[in-house]
């Protein structure tokens, strides 16, 4: 080769001969292959490289395949020595060269080695843009190639980017000027194309010590130079194998950091570490005015929007670390003023930082200390900084492109430790965005299943935060009170829902409806001293104001034992319905055998109870209900069934009774239904009003006819188009005096009755209980809703879909 090139030197220098033709005549690689592979020197050096690789292999733990990248592998002279030593099952070998001519030839040459991949790589260019994975290769091998690049430092930077942390670089290079090499490869332009003349002023090769210095300067450690002869002047030491390890911290791309610095020292430690890795940092401290206080240090006024903008103009920041919160006053020094100003300053500056970084969002680190209580016994000591977490979560949701992370450092740990965990978090590049350190443990945010509160936990009551919409119904903690004399405390098992509760929740009840719930079934858990009839543990039915709660206290007179034959839910259909029906029909209307009784809305709770009571005394029942509920009435044995949504019932009753009319009206309907009902009442009849009149305001036909009255006012869509009228009583009374002055008229309020006539109520409850116990009365049909779904129960009744009773059950607690 030397003879070939030397004899043509003059022609080459004159430009009459292409030196590439001399090295690779017509693309033939054989001559150079022999030189790189078969010559004595090549054999010796390639064997040395092989030994180095074998040593590296022996130290490698076999957790994952060994990844080797060969750069500028060319004719494969060194490759041929290394490949036979590798285990094909545990090795990935990438053969690269700047020219596809070499990679294609190599593909044929090394086809026996199936674990080899062949790719083009120009190590003078950013390897990432050429599709190579960064920090991926355990060993990078480059034989007689790196010297041929323009800038050794730049080449080493690219090599380092490709190496894993602690990965190994193996370089085979000529280490002193060699005239025979100049006469061969020196003929090509590539030999002389170096531009790093501060390092290589006149010649492409550098000495072993220069290599070591260069490697150390460029992020490699533990560099050694291996040579077959320790005498540097020996012929055998004209080449060397340089081996070095990648330093652990790899900086693939220097980043720009803006650190909103604290004054406790975390910022300065961070800067020290980051800059030692080649990162660019600017630190800004919170102060009264804008000022540059050092080469890269500033102070800014967090309340001044322009200060933040000026900072952000300094650089395109890749990362922003917000540490200002760490300087907030301690709990002892906290005042309302410092709390307000602190929170406001944080929020204002962060908002500014975010709003001014939309173009290229940096990663945002919000660092706090002692904000997150990771255990329920942990104190939250830094209230001012809490606003940072609130804002951090909002940024994460609304601007995920900022990749913002909240890191809460542990209080009472050394500064060094705080810096360490913060740096580890920053370097980890983890997907977590809420991290809190506490008791030497790293916590991240997770949703965990939470068991609903049970009997052993806080008792609850159903409340309405604001009347008007059922969505505002919610179970709230209940405070239990001590018993007064004559009271019992009931652990509620089921609550009967009443129309009154629906009106109460919707803010449509005229007057004060009190707390939600009028009745319940449950177990007596305690009783006042003078309560004798009730036993602890006894299951009872009760009229109980505020009965939508776990425990309710009531007057013992409003309680009666649950009939053994009834289930909890069956018993819950009884108190208000039967008491109202019994009181109105027996006590007021004095119902007797042969009476004709019109029961409006008879498929409802009171209606069904009234049917049973009327039937029991042998009265003739006329009942109204919406058409869909007629079957329920038929099953109850009612034969005169009419529509509760039209006024036709009056005509129909007159026809059936041959214009005689009825003796008793049990009414809960409103408007024209009242006058129509009066019209068919006998002159000396009894009209019992249990409803609260609804003013139908334009929805009601002025001339009632066969025409269907608009759907139930509480029906379609769940909206009430009407308002309850306070004048309901007067309305009925007026009609009464005009139409049937000789009839008895009763306006009933069972709650007043319970308050004013407790003995009467107690005796009626006892009587009803006996009747149920003996089977004379039957519990009503019902629909049950679990208490967590109480809103649905209310909505169901609001839409008048039900027949019988709607029950809310607490069986989830059992
Ligand atoms: N004054 C008192 O002390 C007292 C005591 C207990 C009950 N009450 C009242 O008596 C009435 C019946 O009580 P309840 O427990 O039987 O009630 P319920 O079970 O809710 O039955 C009411 C029935 O009324 C009918 N109805 C007619 N117009 C309606 C409307 N605008 N919205 C909803 N439903 C309408 C529905 O039947 P259709 O679909 O068949 O028409 C519904 O099923 C209620 O108004 C209640 O407030 C008063």
XYZ file of N, CA and C in Angstrom, residues 257-359:
309
model
N -31.971 27.026 33.207
C -32.797 26.916 34.401
C -33.049 28.298 34.978
N -34.307 28.564 35.309
C -34.619 29.766 36.080
C -35.005 29.293 37.478
N -34.257 29.767 38.455
C -34.532 29.332 39.825
C -35.004 30.527 40.629
N -36.263 30.478 41.067
C -36.780 31.521 41.937
C -36.312 31.138 43.330
N -35.187 31.738 43.725
C -34.409 31.175 44.812
C -34.883 31.511 46.211
N -34.699 30.554 47.097
C -34.959 30.775 48.516
C -33.692 31.338 49.174
N -33.830 31.786 50.412
C -32.664 32.341 51.093
C -32.130 31.379 52.147
N -32.621 30.137 52.085
C -32.137 29.167 53.075
C -30.972 28.348 52.532
N -30.743 28.442 51.234
C -29.579 27.766 50.673
C -29.889 26.665 49.693
N -31.157 26.325 49.533
C -31.475 25.246 48.587
C -31.125 25.699 47.169
N -31.464 26.941 46.846
C -31.201 27.450 45.497
C -29.713 27.410 45.194
N -28.878 27.893 46.139
C -27.446 27.954 45.824
C -26.858 26.553 45.673
N -27.336 25.607 46.486
C -26.847 24.232 46.311
C -27.269 23.669 44.960
N -28.514 23.960 44.590
C -29.010 23.454 43.305
C -28.155 24.001 42.167
N -27.914 25.322 42.220
C -27.151 25.955 41.148
C -25.768 25.324 41.047
N -25.154 25.118 42.208
C -23.809 24.529 42.225
C -23.816 23.183 41.484
N -24.785 22.350 41.850
C -24.830 21.018 41.240
C -25.157 21.098 39.758
N -26.126 21.921 39.428
C -26.547 21.984 38.033
C -25.420 22.538 37.156
N -24.759 23.575 37.662
C -23.696 24.173 36.844
C -22.501 23.233 36.702
N -22.277 22.408 37.726
C -21.157 21.460 37.593
C -21.422 20.453 36.479
N -22.673 20.354 36.095
C -23.013 19.435 34.994
C -23.140 20.185 33.681
N -22.772 21.433 33.717
C -22.786 22.198 32.475
C -24.098 22.891 32.197
N -25.002 22.891 33.166
C -26.284 23.554 32.943
C -26.137 25.059 33.146
N -27.055 25.824 32.547
C -27.025 27.281 32.695
C -28.125 27.694 33.662
N -27.746 28.396 34.708
C -28.743 28.770 35.721
C -28.807 30.276 35.900
N -30.024 30.760 36.055
C -30.223 32.142 36.492
C -31.046 32.066 37.770
N -30.602 32.795 38.788
C -31.318 32.745 40.066
C -31.918 34.116 40.343
N -33.173 34.120 40.761
C -33.818 35.385 41.116
C -34.371 35.259 42.519
N -34.011 36.242 43.355
C -34.514 36.250 44.736
C -35.629 37.273 44.848
N -36.551 36.981 45.754
C -37.667 37.900 45.972
C -37.178 39.075 46.813
N -37.445 40.283 46.334
C -37.007 41.472 47.070
C -37.913 42.646 46.715
N -37.460 43.842 47.106
C -38.357 44.992 46.924
C -38.299 45.581 45.515
N -37.196 45.409 44.818
C -37.089 45.999 43.475
C -36.164 45.152 42.603
N -36.218 45.436 41.295
C -35.434 44.666 40.333
C -33.986 45.120 40.354
N -33.069 44.180 40.426
C -31.652 44.539 40.362
C -30.832 43.295 40.030
N -29.820 43.498 39.199
C -28.880 42.390 38.961
C -27.848 42.432 40.068
N -27.684 41.333 40.794
C -26.798 41.377 41.953
C -25.579 40.472 41.776
N -25.478 39.819 40.654
C -24.322 38.973 40.381
C -24.347 38.614 38.911
N -23.336 37.839 38.468
C -23.261 37.508 37.043
C -24.571 36.866 36.569
N -25.093 35.975 37.397
C -26.330 35.297 36.994
C -27.389 35.416 38.072
N -27.205 36.364 38.984
C -28.134 36.498 40.103
C -28.897 37.809 40.024
N -30.184 37.712 40.292
C -31.039 38.898 40.233
C -31.888 38.951 41.486
N -32.434 40.117 41.735
C -33.521 40.199 42.701
C -34.700 40.867 41.984
N -35.883 40.412 42.314
C -37.071 40.964 41.646
C -38.171 41.175 42.674
N -39.074 42.075 42.323
C -40.234 42.306 43.181
C -41.378 41.423 42.691
N -41.801 40.445 43.501
C -42.838 39.514 43.025
C -44.149 40.201 42.694
N -44.341 41.422 43.253
C -45.600 42.110 42.965
C -45.534 42.899 41.670
N -44.321 43.002 41.129
C -44.174 43.786 39.906
C -44.139 42.865 38.690
N -45.196 42.973 37.899
C -45.326 42.059 36.759
C -44.156 42.195 35.790
N -43.659 43.442 35.647
C -42.583 43.641 34.668
C -41.288 42.945 35.092
N -41.084 42.821 36.392
C -39.865 42.166 36.863
C -39.800 40.724 36.344
N -40.922 40.037 36.438
C -40.964 38.631 35.981
C -40.726 38.587 34.473
N -41.374 39.504 33.747
C -41.202 39.516 32.285
C -39.736 39.744 31.941
N -39.089 40.647 32.659
C -37.674 40.939 32.361
C -36.813 39.708 32.578
N -37.144 38.964 33.632
C -36.388 37.739 33.900
C -36.525 36.749 32.746
N -37.772 36.600 32.307
C -38.040 35.599 31.278
C -37.446 35.984 29.934
N -37.105 37.259 29.792
C -36.467 37.674 28.538
C -34.999 37.256 28.486
N -34.434 36.893 29.628
C -32.999 36.571 29.668
C -32.659 35.380 28.788
N -33.524 34.386 28.835
C -33.233 33.148 28.103
C -34.533 32.431 27.792
N -34.421 31.448 26.933
C -35.546 30.534 26.737
C -35.352 29.430 27.774
N -36.121 29.492 28.875
C -35.851 28.557 29.964
C -36.487 27.191 29.701
N -35.711 26.151 30.026
C -36.233 24.784 29.892
C -36.901 24.339 31.180
N -36.419 24.857 32.295
C -36.946 24.434 33.584
C -37.061 25.660 34.492
N -38.159 25.726 35.243
C -38.291 26.785 36.250
C -38.522 26.103 37.595
N -37.700 26.485 38.570
C -37.890 25.919 39.915
C -38.313 27.052 40.838
N -39.484 26.900 41.417
C -40.030 27.962 42.270
C -39.773 27.603 43.732
N -38.858 28.353 44.351
C -38.505 28.067 45.750
C -38.897 29.204 46.687
N -39.550 30.223 46.148
C -39.863 31.390 46.971
C -40.736 31.033 48.176
N -41.577 30.005 47.993
C -42.476 29.632 49.091
C -41.711 29.220 50.343
N -40.471 28.732 50.155
C -39.709 28.230 51.296
C -39.310 29.344 52.256
N -39.379 30.599 51.778
C -39.023 31.722 52.652
C -40.224 32.272 53.414
N -41.385 31.654 53.269
C -42.575 32.168 53.968
C -42.366 32.138 55.474
N -43.026 33.054 56.195
C -42.832 33.080 57.647
C -43.296 31.784 58.295
N -42.640 31.441 59.380
C -43.014 30.214 60.084
C -44.373 30.421 60.755
N -44.920 29.344 61.222
C -46.281 29.380 61.781
C -46.385 30.405 62.907
N -45.319 30.502 63.728
C -45.368 31.422 64.875
C -45.452 32.867 64.407
N -44.772 33.163 63.294
C -44.738 34.554 62.840
C -45.877 34.892 61.888
N -46.735 33.924 61.643
C -47.775 34.132 60.638
C -48.887 35.040 61.165
N -49.242 36.025 60.357
C -50.395 36.858 60.698
C -51.339 36.808 59.505
N -52.541 37.325 59.704
C -53.495 37.342 58.591
C -52.885 38.090 57.407
N -52.186 39.182 57.710
C -51.603 39.995 56.647
C -50.529 39.238 55.874
N -49.594 38.592 56.644
C -48.519 37.889 55.930
C -49.088 36.702 55.151
N -50.125 36.105 55.700
C -50.763 34.988 54.996
C -51.349 35.462 53.663
N -52.057 36.576 53.732
C -52.692 37.095 52.518
C -51.653 37.545 51.498
N -50.680 38.333 51.970
C -49.682 38.842 51.019
C -48.878 37.688 50.443
N -48.487 36.748 51.314
C -47.688 35.621 50.840
C -48.412 34.853 49.752
N -49.658 34.461 50.031
C -50.424 33.680 49.043
C -50.590 34.470 47.758
N -50.888 35.755 47.915
C -51.129 36.569 46.726
C -49.849 36.696 45.892
N -48.720 36.927 46.568
C -47.451 37.045 45.839
C -47.135 35.771 45.065
N -47.316 34.628 45.722
C -47.034 33.358 45.042
C -47.902 33.226 43.800
N -49.199 33.407 44.013
C -50.119 33.174 42.896
C -49.841 34.161 41.766
N -49.600 35.400 42.136
C -49.360 36.423 41.111
C -48.080 36.091 40.312
N -46.985 35.754 41.021
C -45.739 35.510 40.271
C -45.859 34.270 39.394
N -46.501 33.228 39.925
C -46.603 31.996 39.129
C -47.468 32.233 37.897
N -48.536 32.968 38.115
C -49.397 33.295 36.976
C -48.591 34.035 35.902
N -47.781 34.987 36.351
C -46.927 35.738 35.425
C -45.967 34.806 34.685
N -45.334 33.918 35.455
C -44.372 32.999 34.843
C -45.046 32.136 33.785
N -46.236 31.660 34.119
C -46.955 30.790 33.182
C -47.391 31.597 31.957
N -47.991 32.744 32.212
C -48.541 33.515 31.093
C -47.448 34.005 30.144
N -46.250 34.189 30.670
C -45.176 34.684 29.805
C -44.337 33.563 29.196
N -44.734 32.315 29.420
C -43.911 31.217 28.881
C -44.705 30.316 27.944
N -45.849 30.819 27.461
C -46.693 29.973 26.617
C -45.955 29.450 25.386
N -45.074 30.302 24.821
C -44.475 29.940 23.526
C -43.703 28.646 23.586
